[in-house]
């Protein structure tokens, strides 16, 4: 996979996660549910989706309901991710083409 294709794929995965969170109860979903949906749609080969979660977490678009959960251990500790206020604003404004997220 070329660099451009990998970048587009990663942006699509991040956007998919944000769109899933919008549909979740109070803009929140279990990380395992997100992971299972991504695997079912053949978007990721592995169930541990810490890389796109870390990207979104570092941008301040998502947070975890338990303060002990990090993107690295969210899958194994059965964490719940939710949109932050910044994340909601990001989606409502249609995103940013330079952010690396394909809404």
PDB file of C-alpha atoms in Angstrom:
ATOM      1  CA  UNK A   1       0.000   0.000   0.000  1.00  0.00           C
ATOM      2  CA  UNK A   2       1.418   3.353  -0.988  1.00  0.00           C
ATOM      3  CA  UNK A   3       1.836   6.194   1.478  1.00  0.00           C
ATOM      4  CA  UNK A   4      -1.090   8.135   0.006  1.00  0.00           C
ATOM      5  CA  UNK A   5      -3.382   5.104   0.125  1.00  0.00           C
ATOM      6  CA  UNK A   6      -2.372   4.336   3.716  1.00  0.00           C
ATOM      7  CA  UNK A   7      -3.008   7.953   4.725  1.00  0.00           C
ATOM      8  CA  UNK A   8      -6.450   7.919   3.059  1.00  0.00           C
ATOM      9  CA  UNK A   9      -7.324   4.610   4.713  1.00  0.00           C
ATOM     10  CA  UNK A  10      -6.266   5.853   8.167  1.00  0.00           C
ATOM     11  CA  UNK A  11      -8.292   9.049   7.694  1.00  0.00           C
ATOM     12  CA  UNK A  12     -11.329   6.943   6.712  1.00  0.00           C
ATOM     13  CA  UNK A  13     -10.981   4.760   9.824  1.00  0.00           C
ATOM     14  CA  UNK A  14     -10.761   7.818  12.092  1.00  0.00           C
ATOM     15  CA  UNK A  15     -13.807   9.387  10.444  1.00  0.00           C
ATOM     16  CA  UNK A  16     -15.736   6.133  10.754  1.00  0.00           C
ATOM     17  CA  UNK A  17     -15.005   6.021  14.485  1.00  0.00           C
ATOM     18  CA  UNK A  18     -16.254   9.596  14.943  1.00  0.00           C
ATOM     19  CA  UNK A  19     -19.421   8.864  12.966  1.00  0.00           C
ATOM     20  CA  UNK A  20     -20.029   5.759  15.099  1.00  0.00           C
ATOM     21  CA  UNK A  21     -19.678   7.801  18.285  1.00  0.00           C
ATOM     22  CA  UNK A  22     -22.254  10.307  17.040  1.00  0.00           C
ATOM     23  CA  UNK A  23     -24.777   7.467  16.754  1.00  0.00           C
ATOM     24  CA  UNK A  24     -23.929   6.081  20.215  1.00  0.00           C
ATOM     25  CA  UNK A  25     -25.904   6.767  23.363  1.00  0.00           C
ATOM     26  CA  UNK A  26     -24.786  10.220  24.571  1.00  0.00           C
ATOM     27  CA  UNK A  27     -22.093  10.133  21.856  1.00  0.00           C
ATOM     28  CA  UNK A  28     -20.328   7.201  23.554  1.00  0.00           C
ATOM     29  CA  UNK A  29     -19.615   3.562  22.658  1.00  0.00           C
ATOM     30  CA  UNK A  30     -17.595   0.683  24.033  1.00  0.00           C
ATOM     31  CA  UNK A  31     -14.223   0.382  22.322  1.00  0.00           C
ATOM     32  CA  UNK A  32     -14.883  -3.320  21.690  1.00  0.00           C
ATOM     33  CA  UNK A  33     -18.044  -2.452  19.792  1.00  0.00           C
ATOM     34  CA  UNK A  34     -16.132   0.060  17.685  1.00  0.00           C
ATOM     35  CA  UNK A  35     -13.419  -2.510  17.044  1.00  0.00           C
ATOM     36  CA  UNK A  36     -15.871  -5.268  16.136  1.00  0.00           C
ATOM     37  CA  UNK A  37     -17.697  -3.000  13.706  1.00  0.00           C
ATOM     38  CA  UNK A  38     -14.439  -1.948  12.039  1.00  0.00           C
ATOM     39  CA  UNK A  39     -13.383  -5.593  11.691  1.00  0.00           C
ATOM     40  CA  UNK A  40     -16.797  -6.648  10.377  1.00  0.00           C
ATOM     41  CA  UNK A  41     -16.523  -3.998   7.659  1.00  0.00           C
ATOM     42  CA  UNK A  42     -12.930  -5.092   6.855  1.00  0.00           C
ATOM     43  CA  UNK A  43     -11.523  -1.683   7.718  1.00  0.00           C
ATOM     44  CA  UNK A  44      -8.925  -3.006  10.180  1.00  0.00           C
ATOM     45  CA  UNK A  45      -7.236  -6.421  10.315  1.00  0.00           C
ATOM     46  CA  UNK A  46      -6.709  -6.454  14.101  1.00  0.00           C
ATOM     47  CA  UNK A  47      -9.182  -5.947  16.929  1.00  0.00           C
ATOM     48  CA  UNK A  48      -6.898  -3.599  18.855  1.00  0.00           C
ATOM     49  CA  UNK A  49      -7.584  -0.153  17.362  1.00  0.00           C
ATOM     50  CA  UNK A  50      -5.348   1.891  19.638  1.00  0.00           C
ATOM     51  CA  UNK A  51      -3.661   3.845  16.817  1.00  0.00           C
ATOM     52  CA  UNK A  52      -6.754   5.674  15.476  1.00  0.00           C
ATOM     53  CA  UNK A  53      -8.041   6.106  19.036  1.00  0.00           C
ATOM     54  CA  UNK A  54      -4.742   7.653  20.101  1.00  0.00           C
ATOM     55  CA  UNK A  55      -4.832  10.042  17.146  1.00  0.00           C
ATOM     56  CA  UNK A  56      -8.364  11.192  18.021  1.00  0.00           C
ATOM     57  CA  UNK A  57      -7.534  11.330  21.742  1.00  0.00           C
ATOM     58  CA  UNK A  58      -4.394  13.408  21.155  1.00  0.00           C
ATOM     59  CA  UNK A  59      -6.409  15.851  19.031  1.00  0.00           C
ATOM     60  CA  UNK A  60      -8.872  16.229  21.914  1.00  0.00           C
ATOM     61  CA  UNK A  61     -11.820  14.906  19.902  1.00  0.00           C
ATOM     62  CA  UNK A  62     -12.529  11.895  22.141  1.00  0.00           C
ATOM     63  CA  UNK A  63     -12.093  10.977  25.780  1.00  0.00           C
ATOM     64  CA  UNK A  64     -12.639   7.869  27.875  1.00  0.00           C
ATOM     65  CA  UNK A  65     -15.263   7.622  30.597  1.00  0.00           C
ATOM     66  CA  UNK A  66     -12.781   6.086  33.051  1.00  0.00           C
ATOM     67  CA  UNK A  67      -9.693   8.208  33.763  1.00  0.00           C
ATOM     68  CA  UNK A  68      -7.564   5.030  34.035  1.00  0.00           C
ATOM     69  CA  UNK A  69      -8.259   4.141  30.416  1.00  0.00           C
ATOM     70  CA  UNK A  70      -5.820   5.232  27.716  1.00  0.00           C
ATOM     71  CA  UNK A  71      -5.894   4.558  23.975  1.00  0.00           C
ATOM     72  CA  UNK A  72      -3.239   1.877  24.531  1.00  0.00           C
ATOM     73  CA  UNK A  73      -5.307  -0.185  26.983  1.00  0.00           C
ATOM     74  CA  UNK A  74      -8.865   0.791  25.980  1.00  0.00           C
ATOM     75  CA  UNK A  75      -9.570  -2.500  24.198  1.00  0.00           C
ATOM     76  CA  UNK A  76      -8.136  -4.817  26.824  1.00  0.00           C
ATOM     77  CA  UNK A  77      -9.754  -2.946  29.737  1.00  0.00           C
ATOM     78  CA  UNK A  78     -13.110  -2.690  27.930  1.00  0.00           C
ATOM     79  CA  UNK A  79     -13.120   1.096  27.877  1.00  0.00           C
ATOM     80  CA  UNK A  80     -15.847   3.421  26.675  1.00  0.00           C
ATOM     81  CA  UNK A  81     -14.951   6.277  24.332  1.00  0.00           C
ATOM     82  CA  UNK A  82     -17.049   9.395  23.923  1.00  0.00           C
ATOM     83  CA  UNK A  83     -16.922  12.583  21.923  1.00  0.00           C
ATOM     84  CA  UNK A  84     -15.693  15.701  23.638  1.00  0.00           C
ATOM     85  CA  UNK A  85     -17.251  19.100  23.071  1.00  0.00           C
ATOM     86  CA  UNK A  86     -14.413  19.814  20.662  1.00  0.00           C
ATOM     87  CA  UNK A  87     -15.222  16.567  18.844  1.00  0.00           C
ATOM     88  CA  UNK A  88     -18.870  17.496  18.480  1.00  0.00           C
ATOM     89  CA  UNK A  89     -17.920  20.932  17.135  1.00  0.00           C
ATOM     90  CA  UNK A  90     -15.436  19.310  14.735  1.00  0.00           C
ATOM     91  CA  UNK A  91     -18.155  17.080  13.288  1.00  0.00           C
ATOM     92  CA  UNK A  92     -20.785  19.812  13.158  1.00  0.00           C
ATOM     93  CA  UNK A  93     -18.425  22.081  11.231  1.00  0.00           C
ATOM     94  CA  UNK A  94     -17.793  19.353   8.666  1.00  0.00           C
ATOM     95  CA  UNK A  95     -14.256  18.587   9.782  1.00  0.00           C
ATOM     96  CA  UNK A  96     -10.978  19.937   8.526  1.00  0.00           C
ATOM     97  CA  UNK A  97      -9.289  18.534   5.418  1.00  0.00           C
ATOM     98  CA  UNK A  98      -5.857  19.012   7.003  1.00  0.00           C
ATOM     99  CA  UNK A  99      -6.744  17.099  10.183  1.00  0.00           C
ATOM    100  CA  UNK A 100      -6.300  13.624   8.677  1.00  0.00           C
ATOM    101  CA  UNK A 101      -9.903  12.647   9.332  1.00  0.00           C
ATOM    102  CA  UNK A 102     -12.304  11.832   6.509  1.00  0.00           C
ATOM    103  CA  UNK A 103     -15.816  12.585   7.656  1.00  0.00           C
TER     104      UNK A 103
END
